[in-house]
Coordinates of C-alpha atoms in Angstrom, one line a residue:
Chain A
M1324 CA -33.1 16.8 -12.5
E1325 CA -29.8 15.1 -13.1
S1326 CA -27.2 15.5 -10.4
I1327 CA -23.6 16.5 -11.2
I1328 CA -22.2 16.1 -7.7
S1329 CA -23.4 13.4 -5.4
V1330 CA -22.0 13.0 -1.9
R1331 CA -22.8 9.9 0.2
K1332 CA -21.9 9.4 3.8
L1333 CA -18.9 11.6 3.5
T1334 CA -16.8 11.6 6.7
K1335 CA -13.5 13.2 7.6
S1336 CA -12.0 12.6 11.0
Y1337 CA -8.8 13.9 12.5
K1338 CA -7.2 12.3 15.5
N1339 CA -10.0 13.0 17.9
V1340 CA -12.3 15.4 16.0
K1341 CA -14.9 14.5 13.5
A1342 CA -14.8 17.5 11.1
V1343 CA -17.4 16.1 8.7
K1344 CA -20.0 13.7 10.0
A1345 CA -21.4 11.4 7.3
I1346 CA -23.1 14.0 5.2
D1347 CA -25.2 13.4 2.1
F1348 CA -26.2 15.8 -0.6
E1349 CA -26.7 16.2 -4.3
V1350 CA -25.9 19.2 -6.6
E1351 CA -28.1 19.4 -9.7
K1352 CA -26.8 20.2 -13.1
G1353 CA -27.0 23.9 -13.9
E1354 CA -27.9 25.2 -10.5
I1355 CA -26.2 27.6 -8.2
F1356 CA -25.7 25.7 -5.0
G1357 CA -25.0 27.7 -1.9
F1358 CA -22.9 26.1 0.8
L1359 CA -23.3 28.1 4.0
G1360 CA -22.1 27.9 7.5
P1361 CA -19.8 29.6 10.0
N1362 CA -16.0 29.1 10.1
G1363 CA -15.1 25.7 11.5
A1364 CA -18.4 24.2 10.4
G1365 CA -16.6 21.8 8.1
K1366 CA -17.2 23.7 4.9
S1367 CA -13.7 23.9 3.7
T1368 CA -12.9 20.3 4.7
T1369 CA -15.9 19.2 2.6
I1370 CA -14.9 21.3 -0.4
N1371 CA -11.3 20.2 -0.2
M1372 CA -12.5 16.6 -0.3
I1373 CA -14.8 17.3 -3.3
C1374 CA -11.9 19.0 -5.1
T1375 CA -9.6 16.0 -4.6
M1376 CA -7.3 18.0 -2.4
L1377 CA -8.0 16.0 0.8
K1378 CA -8.6 12.3 1.2
P1379 CA -12.0 11.5 2.9
T1380 CA -11.9 9.1 5.9
S1381 CA -14.9 7.4 4.4
G1382 CA -17.8 7.9 2.1
D1383 CA -18.2 8.5 -1.7
I1384 CA -18.1 11.6 -3.9
V1385 CA -19.0 11.4 -7.5
I1386 CA -18.6 14.4 -9.8
N1387 CA -19.6 14.4 -13.4
G1388 CA -19.7 10.6 -13.2
Y1389 CA -16.1 10.3 -11.8
D1390 CA -15.1 9.1 -8.4
A1391 CA -13.2 11.8 -6.5
T1392 CA -10.8 9.4 -4.8
E1393 CA -10.3 6.9 -7.6
E1394 CA -10.4 9.1 -10.7
K1395 CA -8.8 12.3 -9.4
D1396 CA -7.5 13.5 -12.8
A1397 CA -10.8 13.2 -14.5
V1398 CA -12.5 15.0 -11.6
R1399 CA -9.8 17.7 -11.6
A1400 CA -10.4 18.2 -15.3
S1401 CA -14.2 18.5 -14.7
I1402 CA -14.1 21.3 -12.2
G1403 CA -12.8 24.9 -12.0
I1404 CA -12.0 26.4 -8.6
I1405 CA -11.9 30.1 -7.6
F1406 CA -10.1 30.1 -4.3
Q1407 CA -10.6 32.5 -1.4
E1408 CA -7.1 33.8 -1.7
N1409 CA -5.3 35.0 -4.8
T1410 CA -3.7 32.1 -6.8
L1411 CA -2.6 34.1 -9.8
D1412 CA 1.1 34.5 -10.7
E1413 CA 1.3 38.3 -10.3
K1414 CA 4.7 38.5 -12.0
L1415 CA 3.2 37.3 -15.2
T1416 CA 0.7 38.9 -17.5
A1417 CA -3.0 38.0 -17.6
N1418 CA -2.3 36.3 -21.0
E1419 CA 0.5 34.2 -19.6
N1420 CA -1.5 33.1 -16.6
L1421 CA -4.3 32.0 -18.9
L1422 CA -1.9 30.2 -21.3
L1423 CA -0.3 28.3 -18.4
H1424 CA -3.8 27.2 -17.3
C1425 CA -4.5 26.0 -20.9
R1426 CA -1.4 23.9 -20.7
F1427 CA -2.2 22.5 -17.2
Y1428 CA -5.6 21.4 -18.4
H1429 CA -4.6 20.2 -21.9
V1430 CA -6.7 22.7 -23.8
P1431 CA -6.0 21.9 -27.5
K1432 CA -3.5 24.4 -29.0
E1433 CA -5.7 25.6 -31.8
Q1434 CA -8.5 26.5 -29.4
R1435 CA -6.4 28.5 -26.9
E1436 CA -6.6 31.8 -28.6
K1437 CA -10.3 31.6 -29.1
R1438 CA -11.0 30.6 -25.5
I1439 CA -8.7 33.1 -23.9
H1440 CA -10.5 35.9 -25.8
E1441 CA -13.9 34.4 -24.9
V1442 CA -13.3 34.2 -21.1
L1443 CA -11.7 37.6 -21.0
E1444 CA -14.8 39.0 -22.7
I1445 CA -17.1 37.5 -20.1
V1446 CA -15.2 39.3 -17.3
D1447 CA -14.5 42.5 -19.3
L1448 CA -10.7 42.2 -19.3
V1449 CA -10.0 42.0 -23.0
D1450 CA -8.0 45.3 -22.9
E1451 CA -5.9 44.2 -20.0
R1452 CA -4.8 41.0 -21.6
Y1453 CA -1.1 41.9 -21.8
R1454 CA -0.7 43.7 -18.5
R1455 CA 1.0 42.2 -15.6
V1456 CA -1.3 41.0 -12.9
E1457 CA 0.5 42.9 -10.2
T1458 CA -0.9 46.1 -11.7
F1459 CA -4.5 44.9 -11.4
S1460 CA -6.9 46.0 -8.7
G1461 CA -8.4 43.5 -6.3
G1462 CA -11.7 43.2 -8.3
M1463 CA -9.8 42.8 -11.6
K1464 CA -7.7 40.0 -10.1
R1465 CA -10.9 38.2 -8.9
R1466 CA -12.4 38.5 -12.4
L1467 CA -9.3 37.2 -14.0
E1468 CA -9.4 34.2 -11.7
I1469 CA -12.9 33.6 -12.7
A1470 CA -11.9 33.8 -16.3
R1471 CA -9.1 31.4 -15.7
G1472 CA -11.4 29.0 -13.9
L1473 CA -13.6 28.9 -17.0
L1474 CA -10.9 28.3 -19.6
H1475 CA -11.1 24.5 -19.6
Y1476 CA -14.9 24.5 -19.8
P1477 CA -15.5 23.0 -16.3
K1478 CA -18.8 21.3 -15.6
V1479 CA -18.8 22.7 -12.1
L1480 CA -17.3 26.0 -10.9
F1481 CA -16.4 26.2 -7.2
L1482 CA -16.4 29.7 -5.8
D1483 CA -15.0 29.8 -2.3
E1484 CA -15.9 33.1 -0.7
P1485 CA -15.4 34.9 -4.0
T1486 CA -16.1 38.4 -2.7
V1487 CA -14.0 38.4 0.4
G1488 CA -12.0 41.6 0.7
L1489 CA -13.8 43.4 -2.1
D1490 CA -15.6 46.7 -1.7
P1491 CA -19.4 46.6 -2.0
Q1492 CA -19.5 48.0 -5.5
T1493 CA -17.0 45.5 -6.9
R1494 CA -18.9 42.9 -5.0
A1495 CA -22.2 43.7 -6.6
H1496 CA -20.5 43.8 -10.0
L1497 CA -18.9 40.4 -9.5
W1498 CA -22.3 38.8 -8.8
E1499 CA -23.5 40.3 -12.0
Y1500 CA -20.8 38.4 -13.8
I1501 CA -21.5 35.2 -12.0
L1502 CA -25.2 35.4 -12.8
K1503 CA -24.4 36.2 -16.4
L1504 CA -22.3 33.0 -16.5
K1505 CA -25.1 30.9 -15.2
E1506 CA -27.5 32.2 -17.8
K1507 CA -25.1 32.1 -20.7
E1508 CA -23.0 29.0 -20.1
G1509 CA -25.3 27.0 -17.9
I1510 CA -22.4 26.1 -15.6
T1511 CA -23.2 24.5 -12.3
M1512 CA -21.9 26.7 -9.5
F1513 CA -20.9 25.6 -6.0
L1514 CA -20.7 28.7 -3.9
T1515 CA -19.6 29.2 -0.3
T1516 CA -20.0 32.5 1.4
H1517 CA -20.2 34.1 4.8
Y1518 CA -22.5 36.9 3.6
L1519 CA -25.9 35.3 3.8
D1520 CA -27.5 38.0 1.7
E1521 CA -25.2 37.0 -1.2
A1522 CA -26.3 33.4 -0.9
E1523 CA -29.8 34.5 -1.9
I1524 CA -28.9 34.2 -5.6
S1525 CA -28.5 30.4 -5.1
D1526 CA -31.2 28.1 -6.4
R1527 CA -30.6 25.9 -3.4
V1528 CA -28.6 26.3 -0.2
A1529 CA -27.2 23.8 2.2
I1530 CA -26.5 25.0 5.8
M1531 CA -23.7 23.2 7.5
D1532 CA -22.9 23.5 11.2
Q1533 CA -20.6 21.4 13.4
G1534 CA -19.9 18.9 10.7
E1535 CA -23.5 18.2 9.7
I1536 CA -25.8 19.5 7.1
I1537 CA -28.7 20.8 9.1
A1538 CA -30.9 22.2 6.2
I1539 CA -31.0 22.0 2.5
D1540 CA -33.6 23.6 0.2
S1541 CA -34.2 26.7 -1.9
P1542 CA -33.8 30.0 0.0
T1543 CA -37.5 30.8 -0.4
A1544 CA -38.6 27.4 0.9
L1545 CA -36.2 27.7 3.9
K1546 CA -37.6 31.1 4.7
D1547 CA -41.2 29.9 4.3
Q1548 CA -40.5 27.2 6.8
L1549 CA -39.9 29.9 9.3
G1550 CA -43.6 30.8 8.9
G1551 CA -44.1 34.1 7.3
D1552 CA -42.9 37.6 8.1
M1553 CA -41.0 39.2 10.9
I1554 CA -42.4 42.2 12.7
E1555 CA -40.4 44.3 15.2
L1556 CA -42.4 46.5 17.4
K1557 CA -41.7 49.1 20.0
T1558 CA -44.5 50.7 21.9
E1559 CA -44.9 53.1 24.9
D1560 CA -46.3 50.2 27.0
N1561 CA -45.0 46.9 26.0
E1562 CA -46.7 44.9 28.7
Q1563 CA -50.1 46.2 27.7
T1564 CA -49.4 45.5 24.1
L1565 CA -48.3 41.9 24.8
K1566 CA -51.6 41.4 26.6
E1567 CA -53.6 42.8 23.8
I1568 CA -51.7 40.7 21.2
E1569 CA -52.5 37.7 23.2
E1570 CA -56.2 38.5 23.3
K1571 CA -56.8 39.7 19.8
I1572 CA -54.3 38.0 17.5
E1573 CA -54.0 34.3 17.9
E1574 CA -51.6 33.1 15.2
A1575 CA -48.6 35.2 16.1
E1576 CA -45.4 33.8 17.7
V1577 CA -44.1 36.4 20.1
T1578 CA -40.6 36.9 21.6
V1579 CA -39.3 39.9 23.6
D1580 CA -35.8 41.2 23.3
G1581 CA -35.1 44.2 25.5
D1582 CA -37.7 46.8 24.7
T1583 CA -38.5 45.2 21.3
I1584 CA -41.3 42.8 20.6
H1585 CA -40.6 40.3 17.8
L1586 CA -43.6 38.9 16.1
K1587 CA -43.6 36.1 13.6
V1588 CA -46.8 36.1 11.6
A1589 CA -48.1 34.3 8.5
S1590 CA -48.8 37.4 6.6
S1591 CA -47.7 40.9 7.6
D1592 CA -50.5 42.6 5.5
A1593 CA -53.3 40.9 7.3
F1594 CA -51.6 41.4 10.7
I1595 CA -51.1 45.1 10.2
S1596 CA -54.8 45.8 9.3
T1597 CA -56.1 43.9 12.4
F1598 CA -53.4 45.5 14.5
M1599 CA -54.2 49.1 13.4
Q1600 CA -57.9 48.6 14.0
N1601 CA -57.7 47.0 17.5
F1602 CA -54.8 48.6 19.3
T1603 CA -54.9 51.6 21.5
I1604 CA -51.3 51.9 22.7
P1605 CA -49.1 54.4 20.8
I1606 CA -46.4 52.7 18.7
T1607 CA -42.9 54.2 18.7
T1608 CA -41.4 52.0 16.0
L1609 CA -42.7 49.4 13.6
N1610 CA -40.5 47.4 11.3
I1611 CA -41.7 44.7 9.0
R1612 CA -39.4 42.5 7.2
K1613 CA -39.3 39.3 5.2
P1614 CA -37.2 36.6 6.9
S1615 CA -33.6 36.5 5.6
L1616 CA -31.2 33.5 5.4
N1617 CA -29.8 34.9 8.6
D1618 CA -33.1 34.2 10.3
V1619 CA -33.1 30.7 8.8
F1620 CA -29.6 30.1 10.2
L1621 CA -30.7 31.4 13.5
A1622 CA -33.7 29.2 13.6
F1623 CA -31.8 26.0 12.7
T1624 CA -28.8 26.5 14.9
G1625 CA -30.1 28.8 17.6
R1626 CA -27.3 31.2 16.9
K1627 CA -26.6 34.0 14.5
I1628 CA -23.9 33.1 11.9
A1629 CA -21.6 35.8 13.3
E1630 CA -21.9 34.3 16.8
A1631 CA -21.3 30.8 15.5
A1632 CA -18.2 31.9 13.8
K1633 CA -16.7 33.2 17.0
E1634 CA -17.0 29.9 18.9
Chain B
M468 CA 4.5 16.1 -20.9
E469 CA 2.8 19.4 -21.6
G470 CA 2.6 19.9 -17.8
I471 CA 6.3 19.5 -17.4
F472 CA 6.9 22.1 -20.2
A473 CA 4.4 24.6 -18.7
I474 CA 6.0 24.5 -15.3
W475 CA 9.5 24.7 -16.7
Q476 CA 8.6 27.6 -19.0
R477 CA 7.0 29.5 -16.1
D478 CA 10.1 29.3 -13.9
L479 CA 12.3 30.4 -16.8
L480 CA 10.1 33.2 -17.7
K481 CA 10.2 34.5 -14.2
F482 CA 14.0 34.1 -14.0
F483 CA 14.5 36.3 -17.0
R484 CA 11.9 38.8 -15.8
D485 CA 13.5 39.3 -12.3
R486 CA 16.2 41.9 -12.9
A487 CA 17.7 41.7 -9.4
R488 CA 18.0 38.0 -9.6
L489 CA 19.5 38.1 -13.1
F490 CA 22.1 40.6 -11.9
G491 CA 22.9 38.7 -8.8
S492 CA 23.3 35.5 -10.7
F493 CA 25.9 37.1 -13.0
T494 CA 27.9 38.7 -10.3
M495 CA 28.1 36.0 -7.6
P496 CA 30.1 33.4 -9.6
I497 CA 32.3 36.1 -11.0
L498 CA 33.1 37.2 -7.5
F499 CA 34.1 33.7 -6.5
L500 CA 36.2 33.3 -9.6
L501 CA 38.1 36.5 -8.8
I502 CA 38.7 35.5 -5.2
F503 CA 39.6 31.9 -5.8
G504 CA 41.1 32.3 -9.2
G505 CA 43.1 35.5 -8.6
G506 CA 43.6 35.5 -4.9
M507 CA 44.4 32.0 -4.0
S508 CA 46.2 30.7 -7.1
G509 CA 49.6 31.8 -5.9
S510 CA 49.5 30.2 -2.5
M511 CA 47.8 27.1 -3.8
E512 CA 50.4 26.5 -6.5
T513 CA 53.3 26.9 -4.0
M514 CA 51.6 24.5 -1.7
M515 CA 51.1 22.0 -4.4
A516 CA 54.6 22.4 -5.8
S517 CA 56.2 21.3 -2.5
N518 CA 54.3 18.0 -2.8
M519 CA 55.4 17.2 -6.3
P520 CA 58.7 15.7 -7.4
E521 CA 59.3 18.1 -10.4
G522 CA 58.4 21.2 -8.5
G523 CA 54.9 21.3 -9.7
E524 CA 55.5 22.9 -13.1
G525 CA 52.4 21.5 -14.7
F526 CA 49.9 22.6 -12.0
N527 CA 47.8 25.6 -12.9
Y528 CA 45.4 26.3 -10.0
V529 CA 43.1 28.5 -12.1
E530 CA 42.7 25.7 -14.6
F531 CA 42.0 23.4 -11.7
V532 CA 39.5 25.6 -9.9
F533 CA 37.5 26.8 -12.9
P534 CA 35.4 23.7 -13.3
G535 CA 35.0 23.7 -9.5
I536 CA 33.6 27.2 -9.5
V537 CA 31.2 26.2 -12.3
S538 CA 30.0 23.2 -10.2
M539 CA 29.7 25.4 -7.2
T540 CA 27.5 27.8 -9.1
L541 CA 25.4 24.9 -10.3
L542 CA 25.0 23.7 -6.8
M543 CA 24.0 27.0 -5.3
T544 CA 21.7 28.1 -8.1
S545 CA 20.0 24.7 -8.4
I546 CA 19.2 24.4 -4.7
F547 CA 18.1 28.0 -4.3
S548 CA 15.9 27.9 -7.4
A549 CA 14.1 25.0 -5.9
M550 CA 13.0 27.5 -3.3
S551 CA 10.4 28.7 -5.9
V552 CA 8.3 25.8 -4.6
I553 CA 8.0 27.4 -1.2
E554 CA 7.3 30.8 -2.8
D555 CA 4.6 29.2 -4.9
K556 CA 3.0 27.9 -1.8
D557 CA 3.2 31.3 -0.1
F558 CA 1.7 33.1 -3.0
G559 CA -1.0 30.6 -3.6
Y560 CA 0.0 29.5 -7.1
M561 CA 0.8 26.0 -5.9
K562 CA -2.9 25.5 -5.4
E563 CA -3.6 26.3 -9.0
I564 CA -1.0 23.7 -10.0
L565 CA -2.2 21.1 -7.5
V566 CA -5.9 21.2 -8.4
S567 CA -5.1 20.8 -12.1
P568 CA -5.0 17.3 -13.7
I569 CA -1.2 17.4 -14.2
S570 CA 0.4 14.2 -12.9
R571 CA 2.4 14.8 -9.7
V572 CA 5.6 13.4 -11.2
H573 CA 5.4 15.9 -13.9
I574 CA 5.1 18.7 -11.4
A575 CA 8.3 17.6 -9.6
V576 CA 10.1 17.0 -12.9
G577 CA 9.0 20.3 -14.3
K578 CA 10.3 22.1 -11.2
M579 CA 13.5 20.2 -11.4
F580 CA 14.1 21.0 -15.0
G581 CA 13.2 24.6 -14.4
A582 CA 15.8 25.0 -11.6
A583 CA 18.4 23.0 -13.5
T584 CA 18.0 25.1 -16.6
V585 CA 18.5 28.3 -14.8
A586 CA 21.6 26.8 -13.1
T587 CA 23.0 25.6 -16.3
I588 CA 22.5 29.0 -17.9
Q589 CA 24.5 30.6 -15.1
G590 CA 27.2 28.0 -15.4
M591 CA 27.5 28.8 -19.1
I592 CA 27.8 32.5 -18.4
L593 CA 31.0 31.7 -16.6
F594 CA 32.4 30.3 -19.8
L595 CA 32.6 33.9 -21.1
L596 CA 35.3 34.5 -18.5
I597 CA 37.6 31.8 -19.9
P598 CA 39.7 34.1 -22.2
L599 CA 39.9 36.8 -19.4
L600 CA 41.4 34.3 -17.0
G601 CA 44.0 33.3 -19.5
L602 CA 42.7 29.8 -19.8
S603 CA 42.3 27.7 -22.9
Y604 CA 39.8 24.9 -22.9
Q605 CA 39.0 23.0 -26.0
L606 CA 35.7 24.2 -27.6
T607 CA 34.6 20.5 -28.0
A608 CA 35.2 19.9 -24.3
L609 CA 33.1 22.9 -23.4
I610 CA 30.3 21.7 -25.6
Q611 CA 30.5 18.2 -24.2
V612 CA 30.4 19.4 -20.7
I613 CA 27.1 21.3 -21.0
P614 CA 24.8 18.3 -21.1
F615 CA 26.6 17.0 -18.1
M616 CA 26.2 20.3 -16.3
F617 CA 22.5 20.0 -16.9
L618 CA 22.4 16.5 -15.4
L619 CA 24.4 17.5 -12.4
A620 CA 22.1 20.5 -11.9
C621 CA 19.0 18.2 -12.1
A622 CA 20.4 16.1 -9.3
L623 CA 21.1 19.1 -7.2
S624 CA 17.7 20.7 -8.0
A625 CA 16.0 17.5 -7.0
L626 CA 17.9 17.7 -3.6
G627 CA 16.6 21.3 -3.3
L628 CA 13.1 20.2 -4.1
L629 CA 13.1 17.6 -1.5
F630 CA 14.1 20.1 1.1
A631 CA 11.6 22.6 -0.2
S632 CA 8.8 20.0 0.0
F633 CA 9.0 19.8 3.8
I634 CA 10.4 23.1 4.9
R635 CA 7.5 25.7 5.2
S636 CA 9.3 29.0 5.2
T637 CA 11.8 30.6 2.8
Q638 CA 13.9 31.7 5.8
G639 CA 14.0 28.2 7.2
F640 CA 14.9 26.9 3.8
Q641 CA 17.8 29.3 3.3
L642 CA 19.2 28.5 6.7
T643 CA 19.0 24.8 6.3
V644 CA 20.3 24.8 2.8
Q645 CA 23.3 26.9 3.7
I646 CA 24.3 24.4 6.3
L647 CA 24.0 21.7 3.7
V648 CA 25.7 23.6 0.8
M649 CA 28.9 24.6 2.5
P650 CA 30.2 21.1 3.3
M651 CA 29.0 19.9 -0.1
I652 CA 31.3 22.5 -1.7
F653 CA 34.3 22.1 0.5
L654 CA 34.2 18.4 0.6
S655 CA 33.8 17.9 -3.1
G656 CA 37.2 18.7 -4.5
A657 CA 35.8 21.8 -6.2
L658 CA 38.2 24.3 -4.6
F659 CA 41.0 22.1 -3.4
P660 CA 42.0 18.5 -3.9
V661 CA 40.4 16.2 -1.4
N662 CA 43.3 13.7 -1.1
N663 CA 44.5 12.3 2.2
M664 CA 41.4 13.3 4.2
P665 CA 40.6 11.7 7.6
T666 CA 38.4 8.6 7.1
W667 CA 35.1 10.2 8.3
M668 CA 35.6 13.1 6.0
D669 CA 36.6 10.8 3.2
I670 CA 33.2 9.0 3.6
I671 CA 31.4 12.3 3.2
V672 CA 33.4 13.1 0.1
K673 CA 32.5 9.8 -1.4
I674 CA 28.8 10.1 -0.9
N675 CA 28.6 13.7 -1.9
P676 CA 27.2 13.9 -5.5
V677 CA 29.1 17.1 -6.1
T678 CA 32.4 15.2 -5.8
Y679 CA 31.5 13.1 -8.9
G680 CA 30.1 16.1 -10.6
V681 CA 33.3 18.1 -10.1
D682 CA 35.4 15.1 -11.1
V683 CA 33.6 14.5 -14.3
M684 CA 33.7 18.2 -15.2
K685 CA 37.4 18.3 -14.6
K686 CA 38.0 15.2 -16.5
I687 CA 36.1 16.5 -19.5
M688 CA 37.6 20.1 -19.4
I689 CA 41.2 19.6 -18.3
D690 CA 43.4 18.0 -20.9
I691 CA 44.2 15.0 -18.8
E692 CA 45.8 12.9 -21.5
N693 CA 48.8 15.2 -21.8
A694 CA 49.2 16.0 -18.1
Q695 CA 51.7 14.4 -15.9
A696 CA 50.5 11.6 -13.6
A697 CA 51.9 13.5 -10.6
V698 CA 49.8 16.5 -11.5
L699 CA 46.6 14.5 -11.9
D700 CA 47.4 12.8 -8.6
A701 CA 47.8 16.1 -6.9
M702 CA 44.5 17.4 -8.4
G703 CA 42.8 14.4 -6.9
L704 CA 41.4 13.2 -10.2
N705 CA 41.5 9.6 -9.3
I706 CA 38.7 8.9 -6.9
T707 CA 38.7 5.4 -5.6
V708 CA 35.7 3.7 -3.9
W709 CA 36.4 0.4 -2.2
G710 CA 39.9 0.4 -3.6
R711 CA 38.8 0.7 -7.2
E712 CA 39.1 3.8 -9.4
V713 CA 35.6 5.0 -10.6
T714 CA 35.0 5.6 -14.3
I715 CA 33.2 8.6 -15.8
V716 CA 30.3 6.3 -16.8
E717 CA 29.9 5.2 -13.2
E718 CA 30.0 8.7 -12.0
I719 CA 27.3 9.8 -14.5
L720 CA 25.1 6.9 -13.6
F721 CA 25.5 7.7 -9.9
I722 CA 24.4 11.3 -10.5
A723 CA 21.5 10.2 -12.7
G724 CA 20.4 7.7 -10.1
F725 CA 20.6 10.3 -7.4
A726 CA 18.4 12.7 -9.4
T727 CA 15.8 10.1 -10.2
I728 CA 15.5 8.8 -6.6
L729 CA 15.3 12.3 -5.1
V730 CA 12.8 13.6 -7.7
L731 CA 10.5 10.6 -6.9
F732 CA 10.7 11.4 -3.2
A733 CA 9.8 15.0 -4.0
T734 CA 6.8 13.7 -6.0
L735 CA 5.5 11.9 -2.9
S736 CA 5.3 15.2 -1.1
F737 CA 3.3 16.7 -3.9
K738 CA 1.0 13.7 -3.8
R739 CA -0.1 14.1 -0.3
A740 CA 0.1 17.9 -0.3
N741 CA -3.1 19.7 0.3
A742 CA -1.8 23.2 -0.1

């Protein structure tokens, strides 16, 4: 695969803090690249450097063949950014916002009409084209921002927490649009989010913590690294159960959290059948689940993402 | 160049769309004209007359103060329009501008032209009051003065931009700028002649760009060729720097230079900005 973003030894230090510590990674053409980590992990600093908004202390960033510190304008023309907060001019209409963007990005005059229509169609806002943005709902504004980010046909679209502040329904809808974009346009997407379940749509994810990238792979591979499925078990006599597990099932990794026994097993199917045949103690609850990215985060950092964010 | 145009157009579009601002922009200068033109002309003319040998027959205060009020309107509107930079930062739009490939100079120049155009429009609105005030300026003089008004407004907008680039809140901007604007008006010869000032004040008068702006406007608008030397003297239309009377061309160059230097400084702040 050809890479569209390549980051080498990227470092950013402030007076006495190293916010980003010599990180390396590549983003491949056409993939959805999830960039995860708690607040203060150095995510925003990294993205700002990639987007030419912040000067790196050292290291190289190459996007679409251009150097992010030397050829800023070429890099800026190659990327589209959907910021966490609203950056539309609400006093203007959707059409005016889009036209201004065409001008900022030197979209040729004769193509503007076609492209505006095209991007509005992708996000289902054709009918709202001449309405003022201040009359839009939160979800519509987000969609309009995505449309605007696509106007200049960027090679990479950065989505910084695109669903923050949206209700679950709108959120699900927005992901549909984003997936549609990936399929139809083949745009590379660089995505940051707090919601680890949303990051599951990524082809690959990088997990950043305390200025370093601690894991980078596809979500499935990362979860497989954790070794199989998670089982949560409550029984009437946990001590006896633990003893029996030790005797009869060898390959399980066991931890106890209060009155819950957590088991990590290679395959839950095989485990359950052995378990049912051999155990005598009555079970009060049994919960089987596939590991989530949250478990991955927990395994790599020793903390849950929510706890890490509080630090 | 398209970037300059886009930024300029956006600021203008927003100006015409904001009803309250439009209304305010019409009324404020009119109010000033009424107060200064109507209220003060009597006393000012008596005061001036006592200083003049022939009893000050040729001195018409309203004629004197009108270009001053226009300059004052230019000053206030230019500087306050530059506040849009802070608003754009607050509402996030500045990010959209800063991540785009527009050159940073074009951003600053576009903003300067936007504020200056709004100010010039407001200044021109005042021209409508000329017949009501019983004044008669030559039409050619009014047409000649418009490009100059735009230049002056550019210089003052650049000053506003510079302040807007390092002040973070709109409240802070308004406070700071008010402290700046008042002396700039009073020590410019806009409302009263700035002859015979104490030295330290005279220095402020001479470095104040509004002084030259007001002076050029008065020289273009008031029929100086047919006026008595004593009246011109009393009006203060003979600014001397280092013992030499400055010419209109020098004044225009000074203002243009002021605009250029300040807009470049404002550009620097856009360059290192990471909004």
